[in-house]
């Protein structure tokens, strides 16, 4: 895998380790989860799983949600199951909205979400979390890439207003004046833009909406809190993988998805003109510069983060997300609680975070990880 603006990164997670606040998901691996089978005798079967504490984990643990963290979840599940005999972690990457719905219906032990719970979702969770509520525990994060397929154009630059108008069906041709001005010298065709968006409820959609509402407020008038695609026009595909496949297959297309999907599918990605000295490419290192400024806005056991989508800092990629695991602080089901705590203890542990770095991800910043590690053992 080459290090380029076009395809993202090569081992940039290593560089991100030295960036304070690096919290970036940008998988270079595949969804293949068959490297290390679990051993039936309960012994540790891989170096990555050598320090996993099973802590009474047993049986099946159901979870669902964010597709952004699927590659990370695959690694964690593989290593946890390899270490803990008889345990099955079943994570369905159905989108953040679907995961939260299943969580608030009591169908899963935890949900993965690319955005923190809304106030009404917290209220709803109290019906399931007897005596408690759903809390947001950050685990990984990263850049949302704007991917495109346009023959002869390898280094496309866009800004927030232009992106907003493209996805709002107000810019429909590739040689539109707004795009031409941002790309002098590029051979932009007089062809129709095919814009793809998510058909399912998605935290990725919501985070893109927050970015556009902040950085292009005059051009994006839609609800920034919506997990459903709010604009008219365009074409829909299910999940990040569906949008990425659609863009990969269609000439003149554009869409949004986590950088890992662009990297895996060799899809060109847009550099963003943020107002900084130079356009900023979608990479883990550049996203980490934006995420580094994230502040905890949650209280108590809730660690929801506030991101600066309008950053103009040099080299800071502004379209970012943080993926949370959402669980009950109190009122978890007794039969799954030991497995839930053991698994989340592993994912946020130094061992669990190191696995991500070794595979091309970046771990949580130390201060955030430390807070999550103090909360997980208190889940009840």
Short mmCIF file of C-alpha atoms in Angstrom, two decimals:
data_model
loop_
_atom_site.label_atom_id
_atom_site.label_comp_id
_atom_site.label_asym_id
_atom_site.label_seq_id
_atom_site.Cartn_x
_atom_site.Cartn_y
_atom_site.Cartn_z
CA UNK A 1 0.00 0.00 0.00
CA UNK A 2 1.48 3.33 -1.07
CA UNK A 3 1.54 6.53 0.94
CA UNK A 4 -0.27 9.07 -1.23
CA UNK A 5 -3.04 11.60 -1.19
CA UNK A 6 -4.97 9.31 -3.40
CA UNK A 7 -5.14 6.28 -1.22
CA UNK A 8 -4.59 7.56 2.31
CA UNK A 9 -1.78 6.05 4.28
CA UNK A 10 0.89 3.52 4.82
CA UNK A 11 1.54 2.78 8.46
CA UNK A 12 0.42 6.27 9.40
CA UNK A 13 -0.91 4.88 12.65
CA UNK A 14 2.71 4.59 13.76
CA UNK A 15 3.18 8.29 13.13
CA UNK A 16 -0.10 9.02 14.87
CA UNK A 17 1.23 7.44 18.05
CA UNK A 18 3.36 10.53 18.61
CA UNK A 19 0.51 12.92 17.98
CA UNK A 20 -1.22 13.93 21.18
CA UNK A 21 -4.85 13.03 20.94
CA UNK A 22 -4.50 10.57 18.08
CA UNK A 23 -7.81 8.77 17.91
CA UNK A 24 -7.98 7.60 14.35
CA UNK A 25 -9.55 4.67 12.63
CA UNK A 26 -8.15 4.10 9.14
CA UNK A 27 -7.98 0.39 8.54
CA UNK A 28 -5.62 -0.97 5.94
CA UNK A 29 -6.66 -4.54 6.59
CA UNK A 30 -9.49 -6.57 5.17
CA UNK A 31 -12.60 -7.98 6.80
CA UNK A 32 -11.00 -11.42 6.85
CA UNK A 33 -11.36 -12.71 10.37
CA UNK A 34 -9.86 -16.16 9.97
CA UNK A 35 -6.23 -15.67 10.92
CA UNK A 36 -6.25 -17.04 14.46
CA UNK A 37 -8.88 -19.62 15.43
CA UNK A 38 -9.94 -19.99 19.04
CA UNK A 39 -8.51 -22.95 20.86
CA UNK A 40 -10.91 -25.34 22.47
CA UNK A 41 -8.77 -25.77 25.60
CA UNK A 42 -9.00 -22.11 26.56
CA UNK A 43 -5.29 -21.42 26.15
CA UNK A 44 -4.01 -18.26 24.53
CA UNK A 45 -3.55 -18.98 20.83
CA UNK A 46 -1.92 -15.76 19.61
CA UNK A 47 0.56 -13.19 20.84
CA UNK A 48 -2.04 -10.47 20.35
CA UNK A 49 -4.39 -12.21 22.76
CA UNK A 50 -1.71 -13.11 25.31
CA UNK A 51 -2.84 -10.64 27.96
CA UNK A 52 -6.62 -10.92 27.56
CA UNK A 53 -8.36 -11.34 30.91
CA UNK A 54 -11.49 -13.43 30.38
CA UNK A 55 -12.85 -12.56 33.85
CA UNK A 56 -15.77 -14.97 33.83
CA UNK A 57 -16.72 -14.36 30.21
CA UNK A 58 -18.89 -17.10 28.77
CA UNK A 59 -21.55 -17.76 26.17
CA UNK A 60 -22.66 -15.40 23.42
CA UNK A 61 -22.58 -11.61 23.48
CA UNK A 62 -24.67 -9.81 20.88
CA UNK A 63 -23.78 -6.34 19.63
CA UNK A 64 -24.59 -4.22 16.58
CA UNK A 65 -24.06 -0.83 15.03
CA UNK A 66 -21.40 1.24 13.31
CA UNK A 67 -19.87 -0.14 10.13
CA UNK A 68 -17.01 2.35 10.58
CA UNK A 69 -15.56 0.21 13.35
CA UNK A 70 -16.20 -3.16 11.72
CA UNK A 71 -12.55 -3.78 10.82
CA UNK A 72 -11.48 -2.85 14.36
CA UNK A 73 -14.20 -5.01 15.87
CA UNK A 74 -13.13 -7.97 13.73
CA UNK A 75 -9.64 -7.79 15.23
CA UNK A 76 -10.88 -7.46 18.79
CA UNK A 77 -13.38 -10.31 18.43
CA UNK A 78 -10.79 -12.61 16.88
CA UNK A 79 -8.30 -12.07 19.67
CA UNK A 80 -10.83 -12.17 22.50
CA UNK A 81 -12.38 -15.41 21.27
CA UNK A 82 -8.92 -16.90 20.79
CA UNK A 83 -8.13 -16.23 24.44
CA UNK A 84 -11.49 -17.05 26.02
CA UNK A 85 -12.75 -20.55 25.33
CA UNK A 86 -16.48 -20.94 24.75
CA UNK A 87 -17.12 -17.23 24.18
CA UNK A 88 -18.75 -15.87 21.03
CA UNK A 89 -18.93 -12.14 20.29
CA UNK A 90 -21.44 -11.50 17.51
CA UNK A 91 -21.19 -7.94 16.13
CA UNK A 92 -23.50 -6.94 13.28
CA UNK A 93 -22.33 -3.90 11.29
CA UNK A 94 -25.80 -2.57 10.48
CA UNK A 95 -25.12 1.16 10.98
CA UNK A 96 -25.17 3.35 14.06
CA UNK A 97 -28.91 4.01 13.95
CA UNK A 98 -29.74 0.33 13.72
CA UNK A 99 -27.37 -0.47 16.55
CA UNK A 100 -28.88 2.12 18.87
CA UNK A 101 -32.38 0.88 18.02
CA UNK A 102 -31.42 -2.69 18.89
CA UNK A 103 -29.72 -1.52 22.10
CA UNK A 104 -32.75 0.47 23.23
CA UNK A 105 -34.97 -2.51 22.47
CA UNK A 106 -32.81 -4.73 24.65
CA UNK A 107 -31.70 -6.93 21.74
CA UNK A 108 -27.96 -6.36 22.14
CA UNK A 109 -25.57 -5.91 25.07
CA UNK A 110 -23.89 -2.92 23.50
CA UNK A 111 -24.08 -0.80 20.36
CA UNK A 112 -21.40 0.79 18.23
CA UNK A 113 -22.18 4.35 17.14
CA UNK A 114 -20.30 7.04 15.26
CA UNK A 115 -22.16 9.70 17.20
CA UNK A 116 -23.12 10.07 20.83
CA UNK A 117 -26.61 9.25 22.02
CA UNK A 118 -29.18 11.99 21.59
CA UNK A 119 -31.03 13.17 24.71
CA UNK A 120 -34.19 11.31 23.69
CA UNK A 121 -32.16 8.14 23.04
CA UNK A 122 -30.67 8.37 26.53
CA UNK A 123 -34.19 8.72 27.94
CA UNK A 124 -35.34 5.70 25.96
CA UNK A 125 -32.36 3.67 27.17
CA UNK A 126 -33.54 4.03 30.75
CA UNK A 127 -36.31 1.54 30.00
CA UNK A 128 -33.68 -1.11 29.26
CA UNK A 129 -30.95 0.02 31.67
CA UNK A 130 -32.94 -0.51 34.87
CA UNK A 131 -31.80 2.10 37.37
CA UNK A 132 -29.28 3.50 34.88
CA UNK A 133 -28.91 4.77 31.32
CA UNK A 134 -26.90 4.31 28.15
CA UNK A 135 -23.43 5.90 28.20
CA UNK A 136 -20.97 6.70 25.42
CA UNK A 137 -17.53 5.08 25.68
CA UNK A 138 -15.14 6.21 22.89
CA UNK A 139 -12.96 3.44 21.40
CA UNK A 140 -11.68 4.54 17.98
CA UNK A 141 -12.14 7.38 15.50
CA UNK A 142 -10.98 8.60 12.15
CA UNK A 143 -11.47 10.52 8.92
CA UNK A 144 -14.57 10.36 6.75
CA UNK A 145 -13.17 10.33 3.23
CA UNK A 146 -14.94 11.88 0.26
CA UNK A 147 -14.21 9.28 -2.38
CA UNK A 148 -14.66 9.73 -6.12
CA UNK A 149 -14.06 8.08 -9.48
CA UNK A 150 -13.14 10.46 -12.29
CA UNK A 151 -10.83 9.34 -15.08
CA UNK A 152 -7.78 11.53 -15.49
CA UNK A 153 -8.29 13.40 -12.19
CA UNK A 154 -6.04 12.05 -9.47
CA UNK A 155 -5.87 14.97 -7.04
CA UNK A 156 -9.30 16.53 -6.62
CA UNK A 157 -9.68 19.45 -4.20
CA UNK A 158 -13.05 20.56 -2.82
CA UNK A 159 -14.17 22.88 -0.05
CA UNK A 160 -17.13 22.62 2.32
CA UNK A 161 -19.56 24.81 0.30
CA UNK A 162 -18.83 22.87 -2.89
CA UNK A 163 -19.23 19.50 -1.17
CA UNK A 164 -22.52 20.71 0.32
CA UNK A 165 -23.84 21.80 -3.09
CA UNK A 166 -22.78 18.53 -4.73
CA UNK A 167 -24.57 16.38 -2.17
CA UNK A 168 -27.56 18.76 -2.15
CA UNK A 169 -27.91 18.36 -5.95
CA UNK A 170 -27.12 22.03 -6.59
CA UNK A 171 -23.86 21.30 -8.41
CA UNK A 172 -24.51 18.55 -10.95
CA UNK A 173 -21.64 18.78 -13.47
CA UNK A 174 -17.97 17.97 -12.90
CA UNK A 175 -16.82 21.06 -14.81
CA UNK A 176 -18.95 23.40 -12.69
CA UNK A 177 -17.21 26.71 -12.11
CA UNK A 178 -16.91 26.11 -8.34
CA UNK A 179 -15.01 22.85 -8.91
CA UNK A 180 -12.91 24.31 -11.73
CA UNK A 181 -11.71 27.20 -9.55
CA UNK A 182 -10.52 24.79 -6.88
CA UNK A 183 -8.71 22.61 -9.43
CA UNK A 184 -6.86 24.82 -11.93
CA UNK A 185 -5.30 22.78 -14.69
CA UNK A 186 -7.39 19.68 -14.03
CA UNK A 187 -9.23 18.14 -16.99
CA UNK A 188 -12.74 18.14 -15.57
CA UNK A 189 -15.32 16.57 -17.91
CA UNK A 190 -18.69 18.00 -18.86
CA UNK A 191 -20.43 15.01 -17.33
CA UNK A 192 -23.06 14.47 -14.65
CA UNK A 193 -21.97 13.92 -11.07
CA UNK A 194 -23.35 10.73 -9.54
CA UNK A 195 -23.56 11.39 -5.80
CA UNK A 196 -24.04 8.40 -3.49
CA UNK A 197 -25.21 8.51 0.12
CA UNK A 198 -26.15 6.01 2.84
CA UNK A 199 -29.61 4.45 2.69
CA UNK A 200 -29.45 3.32 6.34
CA UNK A 201 -29.34 5.46 9.45
CA UNK A 202 -25.69 6.24 10.04
CA UNK A 203 -23.41 8.13 12.37
CA UNK A 204 -21.17 8.66 9.35
CA UNK A 205 -24.00 10.56 7.67
CA UNK A 206 -24.59 12.52 10.86
CA UNK A 207 -20.94 13.50 11.22
CA UNK A 208 -20.77 14.60 7.59
CA UNK A 209 -23.89 16.66 8.23
CA UNK A 210 -22.33 18.26 11.30
CA UNK A 211 -19.27 19.18 9.25
CA UNK A 212 -21.31 20.70 6.42
CA UNK A 213 -23.64 22.54 8.81
CA UNK A 214 -20.62 24.04 10.56
CA UNK A 215 -18.21 24.71 7.70
CA UNK A 216 -20.83 25.48 5.02
CA UNK A 217 -23.75 26.81 7.01
CA UNK A 218 -25.03 28.98 4.16
CA UNK A 219 -25.20 26.02 1.77
CA UNK A 220 -26.30 23.11 3.99
CA UNK A 221 -29.61 23.87 5.68
CA UNK A 222 -30.45 20.32 6.73
CA UNK A 223 -30.70 18.96 10.27
CA UNK A 224 -27.12 18.25 11.43
CA UNK A 225 -28.38 15.74 13.99
CA UNK A 226 -30.06 13.49 11.44
CA UNK A 227 -28.63 9.99 11.00
CA UNK A 228 -30.82 9.57 7.91
CA UNK A 229 -29.78 11.20 4.64
CA UNK A 230 -31.64 14.55 4.68
CA UNK A 231 -31.16 15.91 1.15
CA UNK A 232 -33.09 15.29 -2.06
CA UNK A 233 -31.57 13.60 -5.10
CA UNK A 234 -28.54 11.39 -5.36
CA UNK A 235 -28.43 7.61 -5.14
CA UNK A 236 -28.51 5.47 -2.01
CA UNK A 237 -26.51 2.42 -0.98
CA UNK A 238 -26.50 0.40 2.22
CA UNK A 239 -23.61 0.81 4.64
CA UNK A 240 -20.18 2.29 4.08
CA UNK A 241 -19.23 -0.79 2.12
CA UNK A 242 -22.21 -0.31 -0.20
CA UNK A 243 -21.40 3.34 -0.89
CA UNK A 244 -17.73 2.52 -1.49
CA UNK A 245 -18.62 -0.27 -3.91
CA UNK A 246 -21.00 2.03 -5.78
CA UNK A 247 -18.34 4.72 -6.15
CA UNK A 248 -15.71 2.20 -7.20
CA UNK A 249 -17.98 0.86 -9.94
CA UNK A 250 -19.44 4.10 -11.35
CA UNK A 251 -17.48 6.60 -13.44
CA UNK A 252 -18.21 10.20 -12.43
CA UNK A 253 -19.31 9.18 -8.94
CA UNK A 254 -18.69 10.62 -5.50
CA UNK A 255 -19.59 9.41 -2.01
CA UNK A 256 -18.52 9.39 1.65
CA UNK A 257 -17.21 6.59 3.85
CA UNK A 258 -14.49 5.85 6.36
CA UNK A 259 -10.96 6.01 4.97
CA UNK A 260 -10.46 2.27 5.43
CA UNK A 261 -13.06 1.59 2.74
CA UNK A 262 -11.33 3.96 0.31
CA UNK A 263 -7.99 2.31 1.01
CA UNK A 264 -9.32 -1.23 0.66
CA UNK A 265 -11.09 -0.42 -2.62
CA UNK A 266 -8.29 1.79 -4.01
CA UNK A 267 -10.67 4.74 -4.34
CA UNK A 268 -9.29 8.25 -4.87
CA UNK A 269 -10.09 10.66 -2.05
CA UNK A 270 -10.73 14.41 -2.03
CA UNK A 271 -8.38 16.85 -0.33
CA UNK A 272 -10.24 19.57 1.58
CA UNK A 273 -9.59 23.29 1.19
CA UNK A 274 -10.20 24.36 4.78
CA UNK A 275 -8.71 27.82 4.49
CA UNK A 276 -5.34 26.59 5.68
CA UNK A 277 -2.22 27.23 3.59
CA UNK A 278 -2.66 23.99 1.64
CA UNK A 279 -5.52 21.53 0.98
CA UNK A 280 -5.63 18.72 3.52
CA UNK A 281 -5.67 15.07 2.44
CA UNK A 282 -7.73 12.40 4.18
CA UNK A 283 -5.25 10.47 6.31
CA UNK A 284 -5.08 9.19 9.87
CA UNK A 285 -2.30 11.61 10.77
CA UNK A 286 -4.23 14.61 9.42
CA UNK A 287 -7.46 13.52 11.10
CA UNK A 288 -5.61 13.06 14.39
CA UNK A 289 -4.67 16.75 14.31
CA UNK A 290 -8.35 17.63 14.27
CA UNK A 291 -9.40 15.01 16.80
CA UNK A 292 -6.59 16.05 19.14
CA UNK A 293 -8.64 19.11 20.08
CA UNK A 294 -11.71 17.04 21.06
CA UNK A 295 -13.12 17.82 24.49
CA UNK A 296 -15.23 15.63 26.77
CA UNK A 297 -18.74 17.05 26.91
CA UNK A 298 -20.35 14.12 28.71
CA UNK A 299 -20.72 13.97 32.48
CA UNK A 300 -20.25 11.18 34.99
CA UNK A 301 -19.74 7.86 33.24
CA UNK A 302 -20.55 9.38 29.85
CA UNK A 303 -17.52 10.32 27.73
CA UNK A 304 -19.16 11.89 24.68
CA UNK A 305 -16.69 14.14 22.86
CA UNK A 306 -17.08 17.52 21.17
CA UNK A 307 -15.24 17.87 17.82
CA UNK A 308 -14.20 21.02 15.94
CA UNK A 309 -15.52 20.51 12.40
CA UNK A 310 -14.57 24.04 11.33
CA UNK A 311 -10.87 23.75 12.12
CA UNK A 312 -8.47 25.67 9.89
CA UNK A 313 -5.37 24.36 11.61
CA UNK A 314 -2.56 23.49 9.22
CA UNK A 315 -2.76 19.85 8.17
CA UNK A 316 -5.94 19.15 10.18
CA UNK A 317 -8.49 17.09 8.23
CA UNK A 318 -11.90 18.34 9.37
CA UNK A 319 -14.37 15.58 8.41
CA UNK A 320 -13.87 13.21 11.31
CA UNK A 321 -15.84 10.90 13.56
CA UNK A 322 -15.39 9.16 16.88
CA UNK A 323 -16.88 5.71 17.31
CA UNK A 324 -18.37 4.84 20.70
CA UNK A 325 -19.42 1.62 22.36
CA UNK A 326 -22.75 2.32 24.04
CA UNK A 327 -23.64 0.29 27.11
CA UNK A 328 -25.76 0.61 30.25
CA UNK A 329 -23.92 2.14 33.20
CA UNK A 330 -26.37 0.23 35.42
CA UNK A 331 -29.00 -2.40 34.70
CA UNK A 332 -27.06 -4.66 32.34
CA UNK A 333 -28.33 -8.23 32.03
CA UNK A 334 -26.68 -10.39 34.66
CA UNK A 335 -26.02 -13.28 32.27
CA UNK A 336 -24.03 -11.12 29.80
CA UNK A 337 -22.48 -8.55 32.14
CA UNK A 338 -19.21 -10.48 32.84
CA UNK A 339 -18.59 -10.99 29.11
CA UNK A 340 -19.49 -7.38 28.29
CA UNK A 341 -17.06 -6.00 30.87
CA UNK A 342 -14.28 -8.44 29.95
CA UNK A 343 -14.60 -7.64 26.24
CA UNK A 344 -14.69 -3.85 26.69
CA UNK A 345 -11.85 -4.07 29.20
CA UNK A 346 -9.85 -5.78 26.46
CA UNK A 347 -10.75 -3.37 23.65
CA UNK A 348 -9.67 -0.33 25.67
CA UNK A 349 -6.66 -2.01 27.27
CA UNK A 350 -3.11 -1.28 26.16
CA UNK A 351 -3.11 -4.72 24.54
CA UNK A 352 -6.36 -4.09 22.67
CA UNK A 353 -5.30 -0.67 21.49
CA UNK A 354 -1.85 -1.93 20.47
CA UNK A 355 -3.48 -4.51 18.20
CA UNK A 356 -5.08 -1.66 16.26
CA UNK A 357 -1.77 0.14 15.82
CA UNK A 358 -0.08 -3.03 14.61
CA UNK A 359 -2.80 -3.43 11.97
CA UNK A 360 -2.69 0.15 10.68
CA UNK A 361 -5.02 1.86 13.18
CA UNK A 362 -4.20 4.44 15.83
CA UNK A 363 -5.05 3.90 19.51
CA UNK A 364 -7.04 6.13 21.82
CA UNK A 365 -5.13 9.04 23.31
CA UNK A 366 -3.80 8.09 26.72
CA UNK A 367 -5.98 10.48 28.69
CA UNK A 368 -9.23 9.31 27.06
CA UNK A 369 -8.29 5.63 27.26
CA UNK A 370 -7.50 6.04 30.96
CA UNK A 371 -10.97 7.46 31.62
CA UNK A 372 -12.69 4.65 29.72
CA UNK A 373 -10.63 2.08 31.66
CA UNK A 374 -11.92 3.45 34.93
CA UNK A 375 -15.55 3.35 33.80
CA UNK A 376 -15.81 -0.12 32.23
CA UNK A 377 -15.20 -2.02 35.53
CA UNK A 378 -18.01 -0.01 37.15
CA UNK A 379 -20.67 -1.18 34.70
CA UNK A 380 -23.28 -3.12 36.62
#
